[in-house]
């Protein structure tokens, strides 16, 4: 077994990106993969298509929802949208762009906390997107991801989305408390699609990711359940 340093999370968990265009397709994957997969990411496409219905379905089944709408707007607008996320209920975590700035992130944190308190429910985790994994690797990426993560921590966010390429460094700088979510996960020799800063599931675990987000490599696999099992074995 791999040695675990203080900075590495005990486990890395798989999040399935439900990037499909209908309730029935999303339901098919939830039924097939739950409870092997426990967290399902609802992103822009599915949220616009059948958002609230699929969120309810995942919750009724016992799964957790990662709402990935990547908010990026003026502080007031994003804070109000975050209140609606809390009101929707049953959202485990949601995303906003750290490039929206410190004030925007602070206002979101405050609004989500106040709304959860008012309703007497648990506030969702707030995760800041740093730089998209579809951006190519360059020497400027890691310093920029570190500075965006520092702003996210200052604003009180729970974690960040970054690529595996920056994860080891983020762990060293920010320690074990920071939640690190890593998309851009591919198998060695697999299709990259539009992703550029990619890594394998094992590399993500070794670097210290708490969660890996995978869409197409599972959704387009011949056997999505077998593929998900294989991934979970590699990160457990
Ligand atoms: O299909 P694939 O595995 O590339 O899907 C990755 C998922 O992670 C997509 O839903 C995408 O929106 C999301 N994501 C990403 N890069 C980020 C944040 C989220 O690829 N920085």
PDB file of C-alpha atoms and ligand atoms in Angstrom:
ATOM      1  CA  UNK A   1       0.000   0.000   0.000  1.00  0.00           C
ATOM      2  CA  UNK A   2       1.120   3.578  -0.719  1.00  0.00           C
ATOM      3  CA  UNK A   3       2.552   5.490   2.192  1.00  0.00           C
ATOM      4  CA  UNK A   4       0.300   8.399   3.120  1.00  0.00           C
ATOM      5  CA  UNK A   5       1.855  11.709   4.134  1.00  0.00           C
ATOM      6  CA  UNK A   6       0.024  14.165   6.378  1.00  0.00           C
ATOM      7  CA  UNK A   7      -0.851  16.216   3.335  1.00  0.00           C
ATOM      8  CA  UNK A   8      -2.591  13.425   1.454  1.00  0.00           C
ATOM      9  CA  UNK A   9      -6.279  12.712   1.996  1.00  0.00           C
ATOM     10  CA  UNK A  10      -6.979   9.145   3.156  1.00  0.00           C
ATOM     11  CA  UNK A  11      -9.111   8.439   0.148  1.00  0.00           C
ATOM     12  CA  UNK A  12      -9.815   9.918  -3.220  1.00  0.00           C
ATOM     13  CA  UNK A  13     -13.431   9.714  -4.282  1.00  0.00           C
ATOM     14  CA  UNK A  14     -14.885   9.458  -7.779  1.00  0.00           C
ATOM     15  CA  UNK A  15     -17.441  12.038  -8.933  1.00  0.00           C
ATOM     16  CA  UNK A  16     -19.322  11.204 -12.132  1.00  0.00           C
ATOM     17  CA  UNK A  17     -19.899  14.208 -14.406  1.00  0.00           C
ATOM     18  CA  UNK A  18     -23.439  13.654 -15.676  1.00  0.00           C
ATOM     19  CA  UNK A  19     -22.800  15.497 -18.935  1.00  0.00           C
ATOM     20  CA  UNK A  20     -25.880  14.270 -20.803  1.00  0.00           C
ATOM     21  CA  UNK A  21     -28.863  16.057 -22.322  1.00  0.00           C
ATOM     22  CA  UNK A  22     -31.907  14.403 -20.782  1.00  0.00           C
ATOM     23  CA  UNK A  23     -33.384  13.155 -17.526  1.00  0.00           C
ATOM     24  CA  UNK A  24     -33.659   9.600 -18.851  1.00  0.00           C
ATOM     25  CA  UNK A  25     -29.977   9.390 -19.803  1.00  0.00           C
ATOM     26  CA  UNK A  26     -28.914  10.869 -16.469  1.00  0.00           C
ATOM     27  CA  UNK A  27     -31.224   8.488 -14.600  1.00  0.00           C
ATOM     28  CA  UNK A  28     -29.761   5.553 -16.544  1.00  0.00           C
ATOM     29  CA  UNK A  29     -26.246   6.383 -15.287  1.00  0.00           C
ATOM     30  CA  UNK A  30     -27.371   7.082 -11.714  1.00  0.00           C
ATOM     31  CA  UNK A  31     -29.282   3.770 -11.559  1.00  0.00           C
ATOM     32  CA  UNK A  32     -26.362   1.892 -13.066  1.00  0.00           C
ATOM     33  CA  UNK A  33     -23.590   3.408 -10.959  1.00  0.00           C
ATOM     34  CA  UNK A  34     -25.116   4.225  -7.558  1.00  0.00           C
ATOM     35  CA  UNK A  35     -24.035   3.213  -4.899  1.00  0.00           C
ATOM     36  CA  UNK A  36     -20.635   2.366  -6.424  1.00  0.00           C
ATOM     37  CA  UNK A  37     -20.477   6.068  -7.340  1.00  0.00           C
ATOM     38  CA  UNK A  38     -21.979   8.271  -4.626  1.00  0.00           C
ATOM     39  CA  UNK A  39     -21.485  11.802  -5.961  1.00  0.00           C
ATOM     40  CA  UNK A  40     -22.955  13.018  -9.244  1.00  0.00           C
ATOM     41  CA  UNK A  41     -21.984  16.277 -10.877  1.00  0.00           C
ATOM     42  CA  UNK A  42     -24.772  18.241 -12.529  1.00  0.00           C
ATOM     43  CA  UNK A  43     -23.227  20.784 -14.883  1.00  0.00           C
ATOM     44  CA  UNK A  44     -24.565  23.429 -17.243  1.00  0.00           C
ATOM     45  CA  UNK A  45     -25.985  21.155 -19.925  1.00  0.00           C
ATOM     46  CA  UNK A  46     -28.014  18.860 -17.688  1.00  0.00           C
ATOM     47  CA  UNK A  47     -29.008  21.656 -15.316  1.00  0.00           C
ATOM     48  CA  UNK A  48     -30.473  23.670 -18.189  1.00  0.00           C
ATOM     49  CA  UNK A  49     -32.133  20.562 -19.627  1.00  0.00           C
ATOM     50  CA  UNK A  50     -33.595  18.871 -16.524  1.00  0.00           C
ATOM     51  CA  UNK A  51     -31.755  20.301 -13.515  1.00  0.00           C
ATOM     52  CA  UNK A  52     -34.147  20.233 -10.588  1.00  0.00           C
ATOM     53  CA  UNK A  53     -35.734  16.927 -11.568  1.00  0.00           C
ATOM     54  CA  UNK A  54     -32.449  15.033 -11.724  1.00  0.00           C
ATOM     55  CA  UNK A  55     -31.183  16.663  -8.524  1.00  0.00           C
ATOM     56  CA  UNK A  56     -34.317  15.431  -6.730  1.00  0.00           C
ATOM     57  CA  UNK A  57     -33.859  11.978  -8.202  1.00  0.00           C
ATOM     58  CA  UNK A  58     -30.228  11.678  -7.099  1.00  0.00           C
ATOM     59  CA  UNK A  59     -31.166  12.802  -3.591  1.00  0.00           C
ATOM     60  CA  UNK A  60     -34.097  10.365  -3.302  1.00  0.00           C
ATOM     61  CA  UNK A  61     -31.775   7.561  -4.354  1.00  0.00           C
ATOM     62  CA  UNK A  62     -29.320   8.501  -1.583  1.00  0.00           C
ATOM     63  CA  UNK A  63     -26.637  10.055  -3.784  1.00  0.00           C
ATOM     64  CA  UNK A  64     -24.908  13.409  -3.336  1.00  0.00           C
ATOM     65  CA  UNK A  65     -25.077  16.304  -5.784  1.00  0.00           C
ATOM     66  CA  UNK A  66     -22.193  18.451  -6.949  1.00  0.00           C
ATOM     67  CA  UNK A  67     -23.761  21.456  -8.692  1.00  0.00           C
ATOM     68  CA  UNK A  68     -21.158  22.722 -11.150  1.00  0.00           C
ATOM     69  CA  UNK A  69     -22.531  25.928 -12.655  1.00  0.00           C
ATOM     70  CA  UNK A  70     -19.256  27.864 -12.237  1.00  0.00           C
ATOM     71  CA  UNK A  71     -20.795  31.205 -11.238  1.00  0.00           C
ATOM     72  CA  UNK A  72     -18.960  34.270 -12.546  1.00  0.00           C
ATOM     73  CA  UNK A  73     -20.754  37.642 -12.277  1.00  0.00           C
ATOM     74  CA  UNK A  74     -20.915  40.757 -10.082  1.00  0.00           C
ATOM     75  CA  UNK A  75     -20.898  39.990  -6.325  1.00  0.00           C
ATOM     76  CA  UNK A  76     -24.584  40.805  -5.739  1.00  0.00           C
ATOM     77  CA  UNK A  77     -25.821  38.576  -8.570  1.00  0.00           C
ATOM     78  CA  UNK A  78     -23.645  35.631  -7.594  1.00  0.00           C
ATOM     79  CA  UNK A  79     -24.493  35.967  -3.888  1.00  0.00           C
ATOM     80  CA  UNK A  80     -28.227  35.891  -4.717  1.00  0.00           C
ATOM     81  CA  UNK A  81     -27.765  32.881  -7.013  1.00  0.00           C
ATOM     82  CA  UNK A  82     -25.921  31.101  -4.197  1.00  0.00           C
ATOM     83  CA  UNK A  83     -28.882  31.700  -1.860  1.00  0.00           C
ATOM     84  CA  UNK A  84     -31.086  29.925  -4.420  1.00  0.00           C
ATOM     85  CA  UNK A  85     -28.654  27.004  -4.475  1.00  0.00           C
ATOM     86  CA  UNK A  86     -28.995  26.691  -0.700  1.00  0.00           C
ATOM     87  CA  UNK A  87     -32.815  26.994  -0.946  1.00  0.00           C
ATOM     88  CA  UNK A  88     -32.923  24.193  -3.509  1.00  0.00           C
ATOM     89  CA  UNK A  89     -31.745  21.904  -0.694  1.00  0.00           C
ATOM     90  CA  UNK A  90     -29.662  18.742  -0.864  1.00  0.00           C
ATOM     91  CA  UNK A  91     -26.676  20.244  -2.676  1.00  0.00           C
ATOM     92  CA  UNK A  92     -23.415  18.855  -1.300  1.00  0.00           C
ATOM     93  CA  UNK A  93     -21.171  21.364  -3.071  1.00  0.00           C
ATOM     94  CA  UNK A  94     -21.257  24.009  -5.790  1.00  0.00           C
ATOM     95  CA  UNK A  95     -18.760  25.989  -7.836  1.00  0.00           C
ATOM     96  CA  UNK A  96     -17.907  29.578  -8.710  1.00  0.00           C
ATOM     97  CA  UNK A  97     -14.957  31.072 -10.580  1.00  0.00           C
ATOM     98  CA  UNK A  98     -12.176  32.348  -8.320  1.00  0.00           C
ATOM     99  CA  UNK A  99     -11.358  34.841 -11.084  1.00  0.00           C
ATOM    100  CA  UNK A 100     -14.568  36.629 -10.102  1.00  0.00           C
ATOM    101  CA  UNK A 101     -12.464  38.141  -7.302  1.00  0.00           C
ATOM    102  CA  UNK A 102     -12.218  38.251  -3.520  1.00  0.00           C
ATOM    103  CA  UNK A 103     -15.344  40.326  -2.924  1.00  0.00           C
ATOM    104  CA  UNK A 104     -17.483  38.054  -5.071  1.00  0.00           C
ATOM    105  CA  UNK A 105     -16.232  34.962  -3.237  1.00  0.00           C
ATOM    106  CA  UNK A 106     -16.703  36.567   0.192  1.00  0.00           C
ATOM    107  CA  UNK A 107     -20.268  37.592  -0.617  1.00  0.00           C
ATOM    108  CA  UNK A 108     -21.087  34.066  -1.810  1.00  0.00           C
ATOM    109  CA  UNK A 109     -19.708  32.521   1.354  1.00  0.00           C
ATOM    110  CA  UNK A 110     -21.648  34.965   3.517  1.00  0.00           C
ATOM    111  CA  UNK A 111     -24.904  34.587   1.563  1.00  0.00           C
ATOM    112  CA  UNK A 112     -24.757  30.775   1.593  1.00  0.00           C
ATOM    113  CA  UNK A 113     -23.983  30.671   5.312  1.00  0.00           C
ATOM    114  CA  UNK A 114     -26.756  33.100   6.240  1.00  0.00           C
ATOM    115  CA  UNK A 115     -29.337  31.340   4.091  1.00  0.00           C
ATOM    116  CA  UNK A 116     -28.442  27.904   5.467  1.00  0.00           C
ATOM    117  CA  UNK A 117     -28.641  29.289   9.004  1.00  0.00           C
ATOM    118  CA  UNK A 118     -32.019  30.873   8.306  1.00  0.00           C
ATOM    119  CA  UNK A 119     -33.377  27.581   6.962  1.00  0.00           C
ATOM    120  CA  UNK A 120     -31.676  25.486   9.640  1.00  0.00           C
ATOM    121  CA  UNK A 121     -29.867  23.319   7.097  1.00  0.00           C
ATOM    122  CA  UNK A 122     -26.245  22.450   6.397  1.00  0.00           C
ATOM    123  CA  UNK A 123     -24.535  24.917   4.040  1.00  0.00           C
ATOM    124  CA  UNK A 124     -23.132  23.336   0.866  1.00  0.00           C
ATOM    125  CA  UNK A 125     -19.363  23.265   0.401  1.00  0.00           C
ATOM    126  CA  UNK A 126     -18.198  26.103  -1.827  1.00  0.00           C
ATOM    127  CA  UNK A 127     -15.548  25.203  -4.360  1.00  0.00           C
ATOM    128  CA  UNK A 128     -13.648  27.781  -6.438  1.00  0.00           C
ATOM    129  CA  UNK A 129     -12.645  26.950  -9.996  1.00  0.00           C
ATOM    130  CA  UNK A 130      -9.070  28.129 -10.595  1.00  0.00           C
ATOM    131  CA  UNK A 131      -7.935  27.568 -14.190  1.00  0.00           C
ATOM    132  CA  UNK A 132      -9.838  25.220 -16.467  1.00  0.00           C
ATOM    133  CA  UNK A 133      -8.130  21.921 -17.259  1.00  0.00           C
ATOM    134  CA  UNK A 134      -8.755  22.670 -20.943  1.00  0.00           C
ATOM    135  CA  UNK A 135      -6.050  25.370 -20.698  1.00  0.00           C
ATOM    136  CA  UNK A 136      -2.655  24.135 -21.843  1.00  0.00           C
ATOM    137  CA  UNK A 137       0.252  23.647 -19.451  1.00  0.00           C
ATOM    138  CA  UNK A 138       2.729  26.550 -19.168  1.00  0.00           C
ATOM    139  CA  UNK A 139       5.099  27.949 -16.546  1.00  0.00           C
ATOM    140  CA  UNK A 140       2.498  30.593 -15.588  1.00  0.00           C
ATOM    141  CA  UNK A 141      -0.210  28.110 -14.596  1.00  0.00           C
ATOM    142  CA  UNK A 142       0.955  26.883 -11.177  1.00  0.00           C
ATOM    143  CA  UNK A 143       1.763  30.350  -9.697  1.00  0.00           C
ATOM    144  CA  UNK A 144      -1.605  31.615 -10.940  1.00  0.00           C
ATOM    145  CA  UNK A 145      -3.479  28.620  -9.491  1.00  0.00           C
ATOM    146  CA  UNK A 146      -1.706  29.178  -6.154  1.00  0.00           C
ATOM    147  CA  UNK A 147      -2.646  32.847  -6.070  1.00  0.00           C
ATOM    148  CA  UNK A 148      -6.301  32.113  -6.985  1.00  0.00           C
ATOM    149  CA  UNK A 149      -6.398  29.411  -4.300  1.00  0.00           C
ATOM    150  CA  UNK A 150      -4.980  31.852  -1.740  1.00  0.00           C
ATOM    151  CA  UNK A 151      -7.776  34.296  -2.574  1.00  0.00           C
ATOM    152  CA  UNK A 152     -10.335  31.459  -2.296  1.00  0.00           C
ATOM    153  CA  UNK A 153      -9.024  30.545   1.175  1.00  0.00           C
ATOM    154  CA  UNK A 154      -9.019  34.171   2.277  1.00  0.00           C
ATOM    155  CA  UNK A 155     -12.664  34.399   1.239  1.00  0.00           C
ATOM    156  CA  UNK A 156     -13.451  31.286   3.312  1.00  0.00           C
ATOM    157  CA  UNK A 157     -14.105  28.857   0.449  1.00  0.00           C
ATOM    158  CA  UNK A 158     -13.830  25.164   1.269  1.00  0.00           C
ATOM    159  CA  UNK A 159     -11.806  24.073  -1.713  1.00  0.00           C
ATOM    160  CA  UNK A 160     -10.775  24.512  -5.313  1.00  0.00           C
ATOM    161  CA  UNK A 161     -10.957  22.837  -8.687  1.00  0.00           C
ATOM    162  CA  UNK A 162      -7.509  22.500 -10.245  1.00  0.00           C
ATOM    163  CA  UNK A 163      -5.656  20.025 -12.409  1.00  0.00           C
ATOM    164  CA  UNK A 164      -3.583  17.178 -10.982  1.00  0.00           C
ATOM    165  CA  UNK A 165      -0.494  19.021 -12.296  1.00  0.00           C
ATOM    166  CA  UNK A 166      -0.960  21.680  -9.578  1.00  0.00           C
ATOM    167  CA  UNK A 167      -2.341  19.435  -6.850  1.00  0.00           C
ATOM    168  CA  UNK A 168       0.899  18.341  -5.149  1.00  0.00           C
ATOM    169  CA  UNK A 169       2.027  21.933  -4.928  1.00  0.00           C
ATOM    170  CA  UNK A 170      -1.369  23.103  -3.565  1.00  0.00           C
ATOM    171  CA  UNK A 171      -1.169  20.409  -0.869  1.00  0.00           C
ATOM    172  CA  UNK A 172       2.291  21.602   0.156  1.00  0.00           C
ATOM    173  CA  UNK A 173       1.264  25.246   0.317  1.00  0.00           C
ATOM    174  CA  UNK A 174      -2.238  24.924   1.833  1.00  0.00           C
ATOM    175  CA  UNK A 175      -2.039  21.647   3.788  1.00  0.00           C
ATOM    176  CA  UNK A 176      -4.549  18.885   4.276  1.00  0.00           C
ATOM    177  CA  UNK A 177      -7.693  20.968   4.974  1.00  0.00           C
ATOM    178  CA  UNK A 178      -8.095  22.305   1.462  1.00  0.00           C
ATOM    179  CA  UNK A 179     -10.531  20.268  -0.645  1.00  0.00           C
ATOM    180  CA  UNK A 180      -8.996  19.677  -4.065  1.00  0.00           C
ATOM    181  CA  UNK A 181     -11.249  18.543  -6.897  1.00  0.00           C
ATOM    182  CA  UNK A 182      -9.484  17.443 -10.080  1.00  0.00           C
ATOM    183  CA  UNK A 183     -11.086  17.019 -13.512  1.00  0.00           C
ATOM    184  CA  UNK A 184      -9.057  16.292 -16.652  1.00  0.00           C
ATOM    185  CA  UNK A 185      -8.686  12.625 -15.686  1.00  0.00           C
ATOM    186  CA  UNK A 186      -7.813  10.221 -18.471  1.00  0.00           C
ATOM    187  CA  UNK A 187      -6.436   6.681 -18.785  1.00  0.00           C
ATOM    188  CA  UNK A 188      -2.936   6.300 -20.194  1.00  0.00           C
ATOM    189  CA  UNK A 189      -3.328   6.308 -23.993  1.00  0.00           C
ATOM    190  CA  UNK A 190      -7.039   7.238 -23.812  1.00  0.00           C
ATOM    191  CA  UNK A 191      -8.911   9.965 -25.723  1.00  0.00           C
ATOM    192  CA  UNK A 192      -8.066  13.461 -24.392  1.00  0.00           C
ATOM    193  CA  UNK A 193     -10.993  15.306 -25.985  1.00  0.00           C
ATOM    194  CA  UNK A 194     -10.695  19.037 -25.189  1.00  0.00           C
ATOM    195  CA  UNK A 195      -8.793  18.461 -21.926  1.00  0.00           C
ATOM    196  CA  UNK A 196      -5.118  19.514 -21.836  1.00  0.00           C
ATOM    197  CA  UNK A 197      -3.732  19.340 -18.264  1.00  0.00           C
ATOM    198  CA  UNK A 198      -4.606  15.667 -17.864  1.00  0.00           C
ATOM    199  CA  UNK A 199      -3.504  12.886 -15.498  1.00  0.00           C
ATOM    200  CA  UNK A 200      -4.497   9.322 -14.627  1.00  0.00           C
ATOM    201  CA  UNK A 201      -6.634   8.381 -11.596  1.00  0.00           C
ATOM    202  CA  UNK A 202      -3.556   6.978  -9.767  1.00  0.00           C
ATOM    203  CA  UNK A 203      -1.594  10.177 -10.371  1.00  0.00           C
ATOM    204  CA  UNK A 204      -4.507  12.174  -8.940  1.00  0.00           C
ATOM    205  CA  UNK A 205      -4.582  10.043  -5.795  1.00  0.00           C
ATOM    206  CA  UNK A 206      -0.820  10.209  -5.314  1.00  0.00           C
ATOM    207  CA  UNK A 207      -0.807  13.992  -5.791  1.00  0.00           C
ATOM    208  CA  UNK A 208      -3.444  14.358  -3.062  1.00  0.00           C
ATOM    209  CA  UNK A 209      -6.786  14.970  -4.828  1.00  0.00           C
ATOM    210  CA  UNK A 210      -9.852  14.547  -2.614  1.00  0.00           C
ATOM    211  CA  UNK A 211     -12.133  14.058  -5.584  1.00  0.00           C
ATOM    212  CA  UNK A 212     -11.591  13.182  -9.217  1.00  0.00           C
ATOM    213  CA  UNK A 213     -14.266  14.252 -11.697  1.00  0.00           C
ATOM    214  CA  UNK A 214     -14.759  11.996 -14.694  1.00  0.00           C
ATOM    215  CA  UNK A 215     -17.292  12.306 -17.488  1.00  0.00           C
ATOM    216  CA  UNK A 216     -16.661  10.988 -20.987  1.00  0.00           C
ATOM    217  CA  UNK A 217     -14.243   8.146 -20.100  1.00  0.00           C
ATOM    218  CA  UNK A 218     -17.141   6.559 -18.141  1.00  0.00           C
ATOM    219  CA  UNK A 219     -20.172   7.847 -20.072  1.00  0.00           C
ATOM    220  CA  UNK A 220     -18.743   6.688 -23.401  1.00  0.00           C
ATOM    221  CA  UNK A 221     -17.234   3.422 -22.149  1.00  0.00           C
ATOM    222  CA  UNK A 222     -18.478   0.051 -23.422  1.00  0.00           C
ATOM    223  CA  UNK A 223     -19.105  -0.902 -19.796  1.00  0.00           C
ATOM    224  CA  UNK A 224     -19.552   2.207 -17.610  1.00  0.00           C
ATOM    225  CA  UNK A 225     -19.915   0.174 -14.397  1.00  0.00           C
ATOM    226  CA  UNK A 226     -16.798  -1.937 -15.058  1.00  0.00           C
ATOM    227  CA  UNK A 227     -14.868   1.234 -15.915  1.00  0.00           C
ATOM    228  CA  UNK A 228     -16.058   3.023 -12.770  1.00  0.00           C
ATOM    229  CA  UNK A 229     -15.091  -0.007 -10.642  1.00  0.00           C
ATOM    230  CA  UNK A 230     -11.652  -0.104 -12.228  1.00  0.00           C
ATOM    231  CA  UNK A 231     -11.157   3.615 -11.457  1.00  0.00           C
ATOM    232  CA  UNK A 232     -12.370   3.246  -7.870  1.00  0.00           C
ATOM    233  CA  UNK A 233      -9.919   0.381  -7.302  1.00  0.00           C
ATOM    234  CA  UNK A 234      -7.089   2.605  -8.494  1.00  0.00           C
ATOM    235  CA  UNK A 235      -7.920   5.482  -6.182  1.00  0.00           C
ATOM    236  CA  UNK A 236      -8.934   3.600  -3.032  1.00  0.00           C
TER     237      UNK A 236
HETATM  238  O1  LIG B   1     -15.632  14.341 -19.888  1.00  0.00           O
HETATM  239  P1  LIG B   1     -14.629  14.871 -18.908  1.00  0.00           P
HETATM  240  O2  LIG B   1     -14.048  13.789 -18.015  1.00  0.00           O
HETATM  241  O3  LIG B   1     -13.549  15.695 -19.583  1.00  0.00           O
HETATM  242  O4  LIG B   1     -15.460  15.842 -17.968  1.00  0.00           O
HETATM  243  C1  LIG B   1     -14.864  16.685 -17.024  1.00  0.00           C
HETATM  244  C2  LIG B   1     -15.922  17.453 -16.317  1.00  0.00           C
HETATM  245  O5  LIG B   1     -15.311  18.309 -15.376  1.00  0.00           O
HETATM  246  C3  LIG B   1     -16.799  18.325 -17.219  1.00  0.00           C
HETATM  247  O6  LIG B   1     -18.119  18.233 -16.716  1.00  0.00           O
HETATM  248  C4  LIG B   1     -16.264  19.721 -17.021  1.00  0.00           C
HETATM  249  O7  LIG B   1     -17.279  20.700 -17.083  1.00  0.00           O
HETATM  250  C5  LIG B   1     -15.705  19.655 -15.599  1.00  0.00           C
HETATM  251  N1  LIG B   1     -14.604  20.580 -15.297  1.00  0.00           N
HETATM  252  C6  LIG B   1     -13.418  20.615 -16.000  1.00  0.00           C
HETATM  253  N2  LIG B   1     -12.442  21.522 -15.665  1.00  0.00           N
HETATM  254  C7  LIG B   1     -12.633  22.377 -14.651  1.00  0.00           C
HETATM  255  C8  LIG B   1     -13.816  22.343 -13.925  1.00  0.00           C
HETATM  256  C9  LIG B   1     -14.800  21.410 -14.270  1.00  0.00           C
HETATM  257  O8  LIG B   1     -13.222  19.805 -16.914  1.00  0.00           O
HETATM  258  N3  LIG B   1     -11.662  23.201 -14.294  1.00  0.00           N
END
